[in-house]
Short mmCIF file of C-alpha atoms in Angstrom, two decimals:
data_model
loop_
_atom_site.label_atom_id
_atom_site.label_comp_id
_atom_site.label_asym_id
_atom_site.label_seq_id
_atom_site.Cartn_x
_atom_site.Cartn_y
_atom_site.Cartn_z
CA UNK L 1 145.51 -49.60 163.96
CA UNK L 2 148.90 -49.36 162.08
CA UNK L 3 152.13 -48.08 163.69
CA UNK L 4 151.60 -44.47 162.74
CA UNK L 5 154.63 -41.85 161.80
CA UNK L 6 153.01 -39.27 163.97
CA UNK L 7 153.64 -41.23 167.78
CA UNK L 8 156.76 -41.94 169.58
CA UNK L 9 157.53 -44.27 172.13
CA UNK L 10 159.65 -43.38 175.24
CA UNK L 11 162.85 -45.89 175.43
CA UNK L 12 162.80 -45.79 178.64
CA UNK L 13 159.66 -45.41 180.49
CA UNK L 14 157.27 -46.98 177.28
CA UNK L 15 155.05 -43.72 177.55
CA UNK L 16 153.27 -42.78 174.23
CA UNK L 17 153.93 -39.36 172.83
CA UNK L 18 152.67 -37.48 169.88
CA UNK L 19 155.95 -36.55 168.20
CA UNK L 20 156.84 -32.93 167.75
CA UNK L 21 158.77 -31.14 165.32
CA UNK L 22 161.54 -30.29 166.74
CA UNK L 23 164.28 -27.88 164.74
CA UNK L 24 167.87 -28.56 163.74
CA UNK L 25 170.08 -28.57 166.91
CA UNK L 26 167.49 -29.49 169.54
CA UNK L 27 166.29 -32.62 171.34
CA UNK L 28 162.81 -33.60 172.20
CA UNK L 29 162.66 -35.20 175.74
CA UNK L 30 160.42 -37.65 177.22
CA UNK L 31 158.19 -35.57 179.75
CA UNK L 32 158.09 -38.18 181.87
CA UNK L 33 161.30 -39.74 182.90
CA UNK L 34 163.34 -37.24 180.96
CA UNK L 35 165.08 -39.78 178.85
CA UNK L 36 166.17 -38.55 175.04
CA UNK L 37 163.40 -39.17 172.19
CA UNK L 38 164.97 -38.00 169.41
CA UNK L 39 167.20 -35.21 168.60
CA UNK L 40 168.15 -33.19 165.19
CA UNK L 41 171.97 -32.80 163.99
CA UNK L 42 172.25 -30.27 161.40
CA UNK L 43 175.08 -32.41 158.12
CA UNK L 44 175.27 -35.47 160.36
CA UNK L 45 176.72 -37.60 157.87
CA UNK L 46 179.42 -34.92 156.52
CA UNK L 47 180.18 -34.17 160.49
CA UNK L 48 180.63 -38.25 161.35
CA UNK L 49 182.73 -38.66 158.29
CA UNK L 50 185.03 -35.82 158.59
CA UNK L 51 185.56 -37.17 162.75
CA UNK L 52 185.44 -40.36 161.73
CA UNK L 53 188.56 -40.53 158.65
CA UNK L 54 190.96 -38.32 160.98
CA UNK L 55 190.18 -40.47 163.88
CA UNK L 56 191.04 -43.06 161.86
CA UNK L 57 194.39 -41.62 160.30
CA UNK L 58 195.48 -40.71 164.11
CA UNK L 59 194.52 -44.34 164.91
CA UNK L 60 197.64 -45.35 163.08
CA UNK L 61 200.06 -43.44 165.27
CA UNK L 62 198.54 -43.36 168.10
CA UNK L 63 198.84 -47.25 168.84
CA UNK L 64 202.36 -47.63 167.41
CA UNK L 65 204.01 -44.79 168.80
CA UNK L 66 205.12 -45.01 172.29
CA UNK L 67 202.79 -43.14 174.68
CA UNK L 68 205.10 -42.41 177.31
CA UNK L 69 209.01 -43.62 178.23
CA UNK L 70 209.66 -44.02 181.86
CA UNK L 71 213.70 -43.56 183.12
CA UNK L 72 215.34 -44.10 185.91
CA UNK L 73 219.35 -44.28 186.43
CA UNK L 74 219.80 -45.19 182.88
CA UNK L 75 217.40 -47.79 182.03
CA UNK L 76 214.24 -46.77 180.44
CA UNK L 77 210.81 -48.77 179.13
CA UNK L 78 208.34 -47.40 176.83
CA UNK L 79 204.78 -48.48 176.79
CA UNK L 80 202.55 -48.55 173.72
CA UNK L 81 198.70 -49.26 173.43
CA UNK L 82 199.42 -52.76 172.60
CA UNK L 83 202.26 -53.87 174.71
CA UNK L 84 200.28 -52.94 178.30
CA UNK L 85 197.88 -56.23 177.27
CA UNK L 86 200.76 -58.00 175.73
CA UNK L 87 202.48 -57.51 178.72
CA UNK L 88 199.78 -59.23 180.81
CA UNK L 89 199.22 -61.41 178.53
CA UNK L 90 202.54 -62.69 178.75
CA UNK L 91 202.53 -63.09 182.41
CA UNK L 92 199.41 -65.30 182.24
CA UNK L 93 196.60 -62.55 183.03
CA UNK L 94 194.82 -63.32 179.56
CA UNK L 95 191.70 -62.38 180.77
CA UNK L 96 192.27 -58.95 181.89
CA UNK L 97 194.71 -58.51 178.83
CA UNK L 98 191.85 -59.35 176.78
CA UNK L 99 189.58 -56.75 178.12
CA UNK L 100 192.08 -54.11 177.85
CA UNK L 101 193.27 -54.81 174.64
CA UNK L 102 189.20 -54.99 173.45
CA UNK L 103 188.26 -51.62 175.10
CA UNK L 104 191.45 -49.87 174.13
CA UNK L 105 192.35 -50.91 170.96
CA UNK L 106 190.37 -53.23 169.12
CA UNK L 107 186.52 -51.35 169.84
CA UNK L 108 187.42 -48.10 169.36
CA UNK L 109 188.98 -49.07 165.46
CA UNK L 110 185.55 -50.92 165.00
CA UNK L 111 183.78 -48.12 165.90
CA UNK L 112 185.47 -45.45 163.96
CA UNK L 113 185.48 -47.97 160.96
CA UNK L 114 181.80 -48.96 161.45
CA UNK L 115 180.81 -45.15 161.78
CA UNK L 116 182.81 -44.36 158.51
CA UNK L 117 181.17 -47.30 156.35
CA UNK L 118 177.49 -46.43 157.86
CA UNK L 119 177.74 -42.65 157.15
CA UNK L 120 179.47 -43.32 153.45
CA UNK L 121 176.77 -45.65 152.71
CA UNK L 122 173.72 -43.50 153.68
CA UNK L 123 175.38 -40.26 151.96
CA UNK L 124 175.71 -42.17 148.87
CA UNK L 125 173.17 -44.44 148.88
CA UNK L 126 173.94 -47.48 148.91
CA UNK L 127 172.05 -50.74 149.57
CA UNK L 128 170.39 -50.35 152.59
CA UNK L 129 170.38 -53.91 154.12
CA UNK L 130 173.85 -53.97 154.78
CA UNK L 131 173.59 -50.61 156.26
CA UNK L 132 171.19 -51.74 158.67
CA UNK L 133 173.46 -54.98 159.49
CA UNK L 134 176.26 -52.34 160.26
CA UNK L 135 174.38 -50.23 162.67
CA UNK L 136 172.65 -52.81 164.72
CA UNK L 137 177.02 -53.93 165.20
CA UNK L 138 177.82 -50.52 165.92
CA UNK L 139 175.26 -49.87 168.45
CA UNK L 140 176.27 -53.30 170.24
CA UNK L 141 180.23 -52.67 170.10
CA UNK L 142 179.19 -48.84 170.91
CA UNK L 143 179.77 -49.23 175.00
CA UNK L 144 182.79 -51.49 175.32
CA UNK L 145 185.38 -48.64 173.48
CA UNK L 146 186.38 -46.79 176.51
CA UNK L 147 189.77 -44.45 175.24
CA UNK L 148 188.24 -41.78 177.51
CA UNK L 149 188.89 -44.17 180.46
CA UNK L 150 192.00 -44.83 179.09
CA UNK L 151 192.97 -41.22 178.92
CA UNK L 152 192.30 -40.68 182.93
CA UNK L 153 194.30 -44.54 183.47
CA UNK L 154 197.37 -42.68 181.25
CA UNK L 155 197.23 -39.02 183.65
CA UNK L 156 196.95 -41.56 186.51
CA UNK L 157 199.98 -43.95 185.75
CA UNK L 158 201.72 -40.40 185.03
CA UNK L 159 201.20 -38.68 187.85
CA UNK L 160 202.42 -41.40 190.09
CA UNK L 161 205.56 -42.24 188.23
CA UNK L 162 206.36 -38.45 188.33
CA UNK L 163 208.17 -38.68 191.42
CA UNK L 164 209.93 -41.94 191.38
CA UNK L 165 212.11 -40.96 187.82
CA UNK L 166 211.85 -38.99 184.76
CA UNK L 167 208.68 -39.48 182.74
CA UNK L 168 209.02 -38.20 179.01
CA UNK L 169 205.51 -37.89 177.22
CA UNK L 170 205.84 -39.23 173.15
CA UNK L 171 204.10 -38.78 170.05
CA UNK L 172 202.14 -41.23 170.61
CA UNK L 173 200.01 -39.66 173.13
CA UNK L 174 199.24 -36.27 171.41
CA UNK L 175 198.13 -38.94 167.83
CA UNK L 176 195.91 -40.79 171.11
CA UNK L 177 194.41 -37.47 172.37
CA UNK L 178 193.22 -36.91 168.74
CA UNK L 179 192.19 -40.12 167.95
CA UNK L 180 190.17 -39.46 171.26
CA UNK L 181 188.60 -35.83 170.43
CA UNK L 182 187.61 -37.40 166.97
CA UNK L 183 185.91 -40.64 168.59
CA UNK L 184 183.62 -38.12 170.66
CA UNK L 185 183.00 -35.73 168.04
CA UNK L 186 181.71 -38.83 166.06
CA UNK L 187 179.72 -40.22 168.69
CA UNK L 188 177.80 -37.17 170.01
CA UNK L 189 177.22 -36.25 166.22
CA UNK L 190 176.02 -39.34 165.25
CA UNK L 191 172.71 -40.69 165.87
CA UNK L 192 171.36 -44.10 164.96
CA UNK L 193 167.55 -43.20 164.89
CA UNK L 194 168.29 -40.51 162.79
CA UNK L 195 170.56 -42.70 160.65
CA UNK L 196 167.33 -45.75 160.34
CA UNK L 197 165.47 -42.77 159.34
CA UNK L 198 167.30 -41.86 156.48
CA UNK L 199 167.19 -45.51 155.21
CA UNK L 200 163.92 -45.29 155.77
CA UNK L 201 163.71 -42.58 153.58
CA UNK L 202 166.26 -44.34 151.11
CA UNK L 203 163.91 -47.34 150.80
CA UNK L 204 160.58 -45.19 150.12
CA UNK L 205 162.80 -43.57 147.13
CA UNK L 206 164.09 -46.43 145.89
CA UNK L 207 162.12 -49.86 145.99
CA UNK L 208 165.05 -51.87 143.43
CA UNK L 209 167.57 -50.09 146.29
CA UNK L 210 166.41 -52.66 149.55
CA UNK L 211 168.80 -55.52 148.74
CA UNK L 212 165.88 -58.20 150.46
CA UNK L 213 162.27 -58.27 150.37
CA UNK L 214 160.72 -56.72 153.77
CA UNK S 1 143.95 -43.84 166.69
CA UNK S 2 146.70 -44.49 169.22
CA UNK S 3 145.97 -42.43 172.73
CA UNK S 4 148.97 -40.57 173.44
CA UNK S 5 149.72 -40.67 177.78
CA UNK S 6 149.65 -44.15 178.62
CA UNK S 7 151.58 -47.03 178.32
CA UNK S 8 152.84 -48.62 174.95
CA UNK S 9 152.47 -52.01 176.25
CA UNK S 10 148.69 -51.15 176.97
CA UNK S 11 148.24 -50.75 173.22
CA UNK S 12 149.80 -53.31 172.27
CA UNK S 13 152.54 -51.14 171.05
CA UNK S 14 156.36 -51.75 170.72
CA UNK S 15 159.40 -49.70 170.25
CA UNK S 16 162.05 -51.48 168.77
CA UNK S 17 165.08 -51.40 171.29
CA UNK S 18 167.77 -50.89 168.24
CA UNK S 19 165.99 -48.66 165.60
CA UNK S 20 163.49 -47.23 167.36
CA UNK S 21 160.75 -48.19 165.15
CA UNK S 22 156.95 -48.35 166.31
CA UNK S 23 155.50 -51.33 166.03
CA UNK S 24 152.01 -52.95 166.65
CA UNK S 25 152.32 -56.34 168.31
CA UNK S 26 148.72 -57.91 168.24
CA UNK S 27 149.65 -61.32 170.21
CA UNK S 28 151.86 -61.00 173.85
CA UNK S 29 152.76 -65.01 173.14
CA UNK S 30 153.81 -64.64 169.41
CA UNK S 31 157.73 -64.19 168.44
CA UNK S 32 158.37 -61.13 166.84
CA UNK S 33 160.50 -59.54 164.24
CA UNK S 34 161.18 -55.53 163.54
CA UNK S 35 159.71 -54.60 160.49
CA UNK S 36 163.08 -51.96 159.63
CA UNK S 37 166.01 -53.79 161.29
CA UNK S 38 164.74 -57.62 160.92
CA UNK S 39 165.72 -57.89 165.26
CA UNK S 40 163.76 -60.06 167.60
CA UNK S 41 160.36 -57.47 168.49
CA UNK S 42 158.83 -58.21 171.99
CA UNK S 43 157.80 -55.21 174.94
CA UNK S 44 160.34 -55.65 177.37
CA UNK S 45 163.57 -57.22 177.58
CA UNK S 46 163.06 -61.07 177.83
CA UNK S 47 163.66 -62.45 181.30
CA UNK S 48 165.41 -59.04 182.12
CA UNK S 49 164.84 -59.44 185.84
CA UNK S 50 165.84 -63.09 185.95
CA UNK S 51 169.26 -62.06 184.02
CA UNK S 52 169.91 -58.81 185.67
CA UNK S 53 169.87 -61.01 188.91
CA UNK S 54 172.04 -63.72 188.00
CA UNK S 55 174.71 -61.35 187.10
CA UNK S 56 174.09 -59.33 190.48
CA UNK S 57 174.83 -62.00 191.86
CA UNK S 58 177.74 -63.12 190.18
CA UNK S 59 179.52 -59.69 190.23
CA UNK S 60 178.53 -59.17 194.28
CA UNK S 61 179.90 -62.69 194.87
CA UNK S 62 183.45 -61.95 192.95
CA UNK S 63 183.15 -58.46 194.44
CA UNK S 64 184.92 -60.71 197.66
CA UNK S 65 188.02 -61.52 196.06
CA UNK S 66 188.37 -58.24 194.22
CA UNK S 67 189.01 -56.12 197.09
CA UNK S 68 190.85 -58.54 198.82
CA UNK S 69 193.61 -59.84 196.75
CA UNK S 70 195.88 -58.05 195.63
CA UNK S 71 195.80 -56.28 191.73
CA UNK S 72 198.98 -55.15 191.94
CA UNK S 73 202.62 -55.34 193.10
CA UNK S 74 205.35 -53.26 193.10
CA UNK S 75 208.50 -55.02 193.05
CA UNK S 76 211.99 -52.83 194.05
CA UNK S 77 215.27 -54.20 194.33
CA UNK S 78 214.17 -57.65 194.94
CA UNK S 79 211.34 -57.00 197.97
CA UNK S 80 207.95 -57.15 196.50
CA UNK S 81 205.33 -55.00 197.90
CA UNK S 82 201.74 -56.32 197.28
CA UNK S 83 198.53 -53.79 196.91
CA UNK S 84 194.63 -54.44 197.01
CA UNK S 85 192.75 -51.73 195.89
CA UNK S 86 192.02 -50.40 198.89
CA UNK S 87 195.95 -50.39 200.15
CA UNK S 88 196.46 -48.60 196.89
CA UNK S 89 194.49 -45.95 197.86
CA UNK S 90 195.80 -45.58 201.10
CA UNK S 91 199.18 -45.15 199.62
CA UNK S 92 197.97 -42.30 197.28
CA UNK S 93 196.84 -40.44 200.46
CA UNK S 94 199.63 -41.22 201.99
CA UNK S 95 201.69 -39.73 199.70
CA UNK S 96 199.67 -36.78 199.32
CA UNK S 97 197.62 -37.33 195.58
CA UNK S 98 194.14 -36.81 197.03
CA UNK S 99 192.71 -35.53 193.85
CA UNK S 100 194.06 -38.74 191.95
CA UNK S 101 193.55 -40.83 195.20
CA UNK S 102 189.84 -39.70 195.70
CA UNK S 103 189.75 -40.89 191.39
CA UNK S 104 190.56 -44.08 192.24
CA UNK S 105 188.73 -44.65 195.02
CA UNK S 106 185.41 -43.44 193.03
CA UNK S 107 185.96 -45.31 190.05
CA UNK S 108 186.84 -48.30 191.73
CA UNK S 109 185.60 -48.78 194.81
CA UNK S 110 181.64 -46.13 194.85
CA UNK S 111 180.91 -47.15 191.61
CA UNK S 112 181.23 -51.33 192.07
CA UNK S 113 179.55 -50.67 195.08
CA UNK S 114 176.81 -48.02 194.02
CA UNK S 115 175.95 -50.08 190.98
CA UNK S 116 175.35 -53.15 192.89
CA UNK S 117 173.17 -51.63 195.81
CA UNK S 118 171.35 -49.37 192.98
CA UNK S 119 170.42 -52.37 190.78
CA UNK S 120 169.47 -54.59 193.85
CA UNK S 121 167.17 -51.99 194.92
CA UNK S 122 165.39 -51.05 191.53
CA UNK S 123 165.09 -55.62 191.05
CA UNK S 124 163.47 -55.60 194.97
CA UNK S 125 161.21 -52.58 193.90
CA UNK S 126 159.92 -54.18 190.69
CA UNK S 127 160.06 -57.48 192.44
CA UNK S 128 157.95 -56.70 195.55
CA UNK S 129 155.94 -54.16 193.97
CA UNK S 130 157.36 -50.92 196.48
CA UNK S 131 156.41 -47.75 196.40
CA UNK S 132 159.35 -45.84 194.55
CA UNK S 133 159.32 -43.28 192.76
CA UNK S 134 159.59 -43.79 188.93
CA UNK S 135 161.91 -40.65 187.87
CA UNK S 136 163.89 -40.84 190.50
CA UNK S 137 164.47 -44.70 190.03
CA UNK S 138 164.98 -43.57 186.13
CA UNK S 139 167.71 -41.36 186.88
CA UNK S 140 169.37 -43.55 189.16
CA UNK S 141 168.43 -46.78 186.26
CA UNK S 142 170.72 -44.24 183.82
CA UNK S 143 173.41 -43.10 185.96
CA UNK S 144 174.55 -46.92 186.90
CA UNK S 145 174.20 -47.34 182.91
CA UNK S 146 176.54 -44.04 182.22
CA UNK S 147 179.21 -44.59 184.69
CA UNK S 148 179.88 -48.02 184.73
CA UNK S 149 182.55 -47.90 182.02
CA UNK S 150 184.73 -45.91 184.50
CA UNK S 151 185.53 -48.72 187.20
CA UNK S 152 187.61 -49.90 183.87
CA UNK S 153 190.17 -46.96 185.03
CA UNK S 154 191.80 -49.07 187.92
CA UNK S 155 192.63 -51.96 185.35
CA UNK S 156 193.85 -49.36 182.20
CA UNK S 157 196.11 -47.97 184.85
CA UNK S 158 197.62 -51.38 185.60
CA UNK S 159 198.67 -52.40 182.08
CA UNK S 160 199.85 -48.99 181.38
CA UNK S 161 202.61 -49.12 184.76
CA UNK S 162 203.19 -52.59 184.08
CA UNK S 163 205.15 -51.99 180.91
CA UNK S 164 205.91 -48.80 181.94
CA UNK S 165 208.42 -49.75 185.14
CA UNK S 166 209.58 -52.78 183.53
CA UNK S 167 213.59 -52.17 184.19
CA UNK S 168 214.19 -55.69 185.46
CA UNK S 169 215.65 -56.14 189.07
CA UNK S 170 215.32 -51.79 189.73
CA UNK S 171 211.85 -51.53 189.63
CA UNK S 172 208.38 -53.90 188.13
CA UNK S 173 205.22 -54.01 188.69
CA UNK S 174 203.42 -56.93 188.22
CA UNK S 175 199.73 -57.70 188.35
CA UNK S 176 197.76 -59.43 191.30
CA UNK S 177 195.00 -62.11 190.96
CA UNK S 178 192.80 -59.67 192.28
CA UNK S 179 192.61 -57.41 188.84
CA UNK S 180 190.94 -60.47 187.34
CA UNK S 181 188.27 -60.84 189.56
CA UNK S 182 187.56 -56.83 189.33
CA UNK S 183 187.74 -57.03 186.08
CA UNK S 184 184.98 -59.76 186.14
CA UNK S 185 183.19 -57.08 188.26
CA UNK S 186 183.44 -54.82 185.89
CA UNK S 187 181.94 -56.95 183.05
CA UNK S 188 179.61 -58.22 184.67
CA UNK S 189 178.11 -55.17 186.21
CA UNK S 190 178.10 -53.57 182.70
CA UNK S 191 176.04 -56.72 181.31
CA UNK S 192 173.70 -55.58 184.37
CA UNK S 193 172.71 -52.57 183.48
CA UNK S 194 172.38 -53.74 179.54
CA UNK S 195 169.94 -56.62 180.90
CA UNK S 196 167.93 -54.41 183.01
CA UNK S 197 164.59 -53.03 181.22
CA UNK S 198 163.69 -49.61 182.71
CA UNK S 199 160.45 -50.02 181.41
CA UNK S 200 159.46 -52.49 183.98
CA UNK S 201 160.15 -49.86 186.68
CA UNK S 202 156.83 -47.56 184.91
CA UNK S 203 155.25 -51.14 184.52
CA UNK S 204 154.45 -50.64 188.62
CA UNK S 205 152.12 -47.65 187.12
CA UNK S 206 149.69 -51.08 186.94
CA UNK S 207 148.85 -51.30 190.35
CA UNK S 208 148.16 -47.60 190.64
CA UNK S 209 146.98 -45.14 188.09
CA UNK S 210 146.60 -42.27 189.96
CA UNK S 211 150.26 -42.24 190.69
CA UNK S 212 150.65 -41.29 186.61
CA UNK S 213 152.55 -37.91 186.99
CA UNK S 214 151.63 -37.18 183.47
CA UNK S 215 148.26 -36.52 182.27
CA UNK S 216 145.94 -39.73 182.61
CA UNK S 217 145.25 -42.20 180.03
CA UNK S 218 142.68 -40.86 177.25
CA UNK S 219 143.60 -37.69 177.55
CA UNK S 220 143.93 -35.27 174.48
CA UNK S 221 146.69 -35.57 172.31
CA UNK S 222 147.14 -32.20 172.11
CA UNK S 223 148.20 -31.30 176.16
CA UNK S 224 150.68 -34.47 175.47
CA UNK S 225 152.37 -32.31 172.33
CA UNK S 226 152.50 -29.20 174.73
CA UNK S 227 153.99 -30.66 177.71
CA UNK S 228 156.83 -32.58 175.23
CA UNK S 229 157.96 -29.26 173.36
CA UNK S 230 158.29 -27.56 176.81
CA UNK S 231 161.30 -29.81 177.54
CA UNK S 232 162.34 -29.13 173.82
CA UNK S 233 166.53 -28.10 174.54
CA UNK S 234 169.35 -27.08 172.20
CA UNK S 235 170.99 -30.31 172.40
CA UNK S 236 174.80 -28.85 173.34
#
């Protein structure tokens, strides 16, 4: 009794499924529990490396660009991506600066860099070990980028300054709000079953291609 | 061939937690590796309960501290004014904010909360064998998992107005002690839900068959392959 290519296994409730074909666009569901099998993305790679490069190119801007510039009489202070956790850093909170600065900055350039190398790699071929190496990092980094958090915890911080002096939104923020809108395009497009599939694939092709024995 | 229906586990049967790959694990007590992605193979989560509760525990116990110290203060023309969470909330419905008060108070006080009572309850159930049921504890299992990222909101909001009102004596804010023990919360909480194997909740399917929603184990493959392409959805 081999693992066979024609069962699936529910993630989340371990039920055993004979696995359909499902088309381009769709998503088979466990039965069961409901939880996602497998889905089909229709030029995944192209997709995750078009979202992927401009997130990166925003990603630039976006953290050293002020976000927003806060006045009142005639002082003002700007705050950047960085200086919020180099701010509490400074003031001796360097645990919660750590957190910030690792689920606002440092993840999400990971993950966009991660996503880029993985989908480059597959769509040209290259050795597949490393491949492998670089998924299994992305999928563990995956949940600590949080810029969609971040977005709300910027409206927030606005919306309650608003009244006390005169709030003036920067570059920075519309170079974040793409950065953000490329990070989710990537993510929803890209899908890391599909992506050990293709290897998969890769490996069948071309034996000399593995990089290390099995 | 592999009956389709019933439990991997019963079969001997793994799916790799990272690639998804099937695999067929002949020997409970033998380590393990994934055939495609070279990771430690084994059918649930190792010690998953034991974990899950430690950090419970650890995030409940901090969960003190979090709410009552304060995470922030607002320092204006020399007179500081400290805020716990919960003061901060009252202040936004004080002045009026409800939709951004009601935010605040979801992300960071319901969702702590929720996903502390929700994974007590599904450890008890699994623990002392209840009577739940399995969907429903499912759904619940992924919601904790899909919204725990937001109680990082409160802290985001923090460092963003501390460097914002920075204009010396006029106006600061500073951070409380508080903010580190939420953010602890936070963490921990989120380390939770990654220990906790959902699996073990259908592993309760053990003591009673009959309560197998789906068809029952044995059955043909082929009402399996109808009942999964029913749920088959355009997938945005």
């Amino acid at each position: 009794m081999e693992s066979s290519a024609h069962v699936t296994v529910c993630p989340d409730c371990d039920l055993v499924l004979a696995r359909p074909d499902i088309q381009q666009r769709q998503n088979a569901n466990c039965p069961r529990c409901g939880a996602e099998l497998y889905r089909v993305v229709d030029s995944m790679l192209g997709k995750t490396l078009a979202a992927t490069l401009s997130g990166l190119i925003l990603y630039i801007p976006a953290n050293t660009l002020p976000i927003m510039t806060f006045e009142i009489f005639d002082l003002d202070s700007t705050n950047t991506m960085v200086n919020g956790a180099y701010q509490l850093f400074m003031s001796g909170y360097w645990w919660m600066a750590f957190l910030v600065l690792m689920c606002s900055v440092v993840v999400p350039l990971l993950d966009l860099v991660l996503l880029f190398i993985i989908s480059w790699r597959i769509r040209f071929s290259c050795k597949t070990a490393f491949t492998k190496k670089c998924l299994l990092w992305q999928q563990t980094i995956e949940e600590w980028g949080m810029l969609e958090v971040y977005m709300i915890g910027i409206l927030i911080a606005y919306i309650k300054m608003i009244d006390m002096g005169n709030i003036i939104v920067d570059t920075g923020l519309y170079c974040f709000i793409g950065m953000l809108l490329s990070t989710m395009i990537a993510s929803t497009v890209f899908d890391t079953e599909t992506a050990f599939n293709m290897l998969d694939e890769q490996d069948k092709n071309q034996p000399g291609n593995k990089g290390e024995p099995a | 061939m592999i009956d389709t229906g019933t439990q991997a586990r019963t079969q001997k049967l793994a799916r790799c937690m990272h690639c998804g790959q099937i695999s067929y694990l002949p020997d409970a007590h033998h380590d393990y590796q994934c055939p495609r992605c070279h990771e430690p193979l084994s059918f649930r989560i190792p010690g998953s309960i034991h974990k899950t509760w430690a950090l419970v525990i650890t995030a409940a116990i901090l969960y003190i501290p979090a709410n009552t110290f304060p995470v922030m203060t607002v320092i204006s023309f020399g007179r500081g004014h400290p805020d716990t969470i919960f003061s901060g909330i009252v202040y936004l419905v004080q002045a009026g904010m409800y939709p951004i008060a009601f935010l605040v108070f979801f992300a960071s006080i319901i969702v702590p909360l929720f996903k502390l009572i929700g994974l007590t309850i599904l450890l008890l159930s699994i623990q002392f064998r209840w009577q739940i049921n399995m969907r429903q504890a499912t759904v619940m299992y992924r919601f904790i998992h899909f919204i725990g990222r937001w109680s990082m909101l409160d802290l985001f909001m923090i460092s963003i107005l501390v460097t914002l009102v920075n204009l010396g004596s006029i106006a600061t804010i500073a951070t409380g002690a508080g903010s580190t023990a939420f953010a602890s919360v936070v963490v921990l909480t989120m380390l939770a839900a990654h220990t906790f194997d959902p699996r073990l909740i259908w592993d309760l399917l053990e003591d009673s068959p009959e309560r197998l929603n789906g068809p029952e184990p044995g059955n043909s493959p082929e009402r399996e392959t109808t009942a999964l392409s029913e749920t088959i959805a355009p997938n945005d």
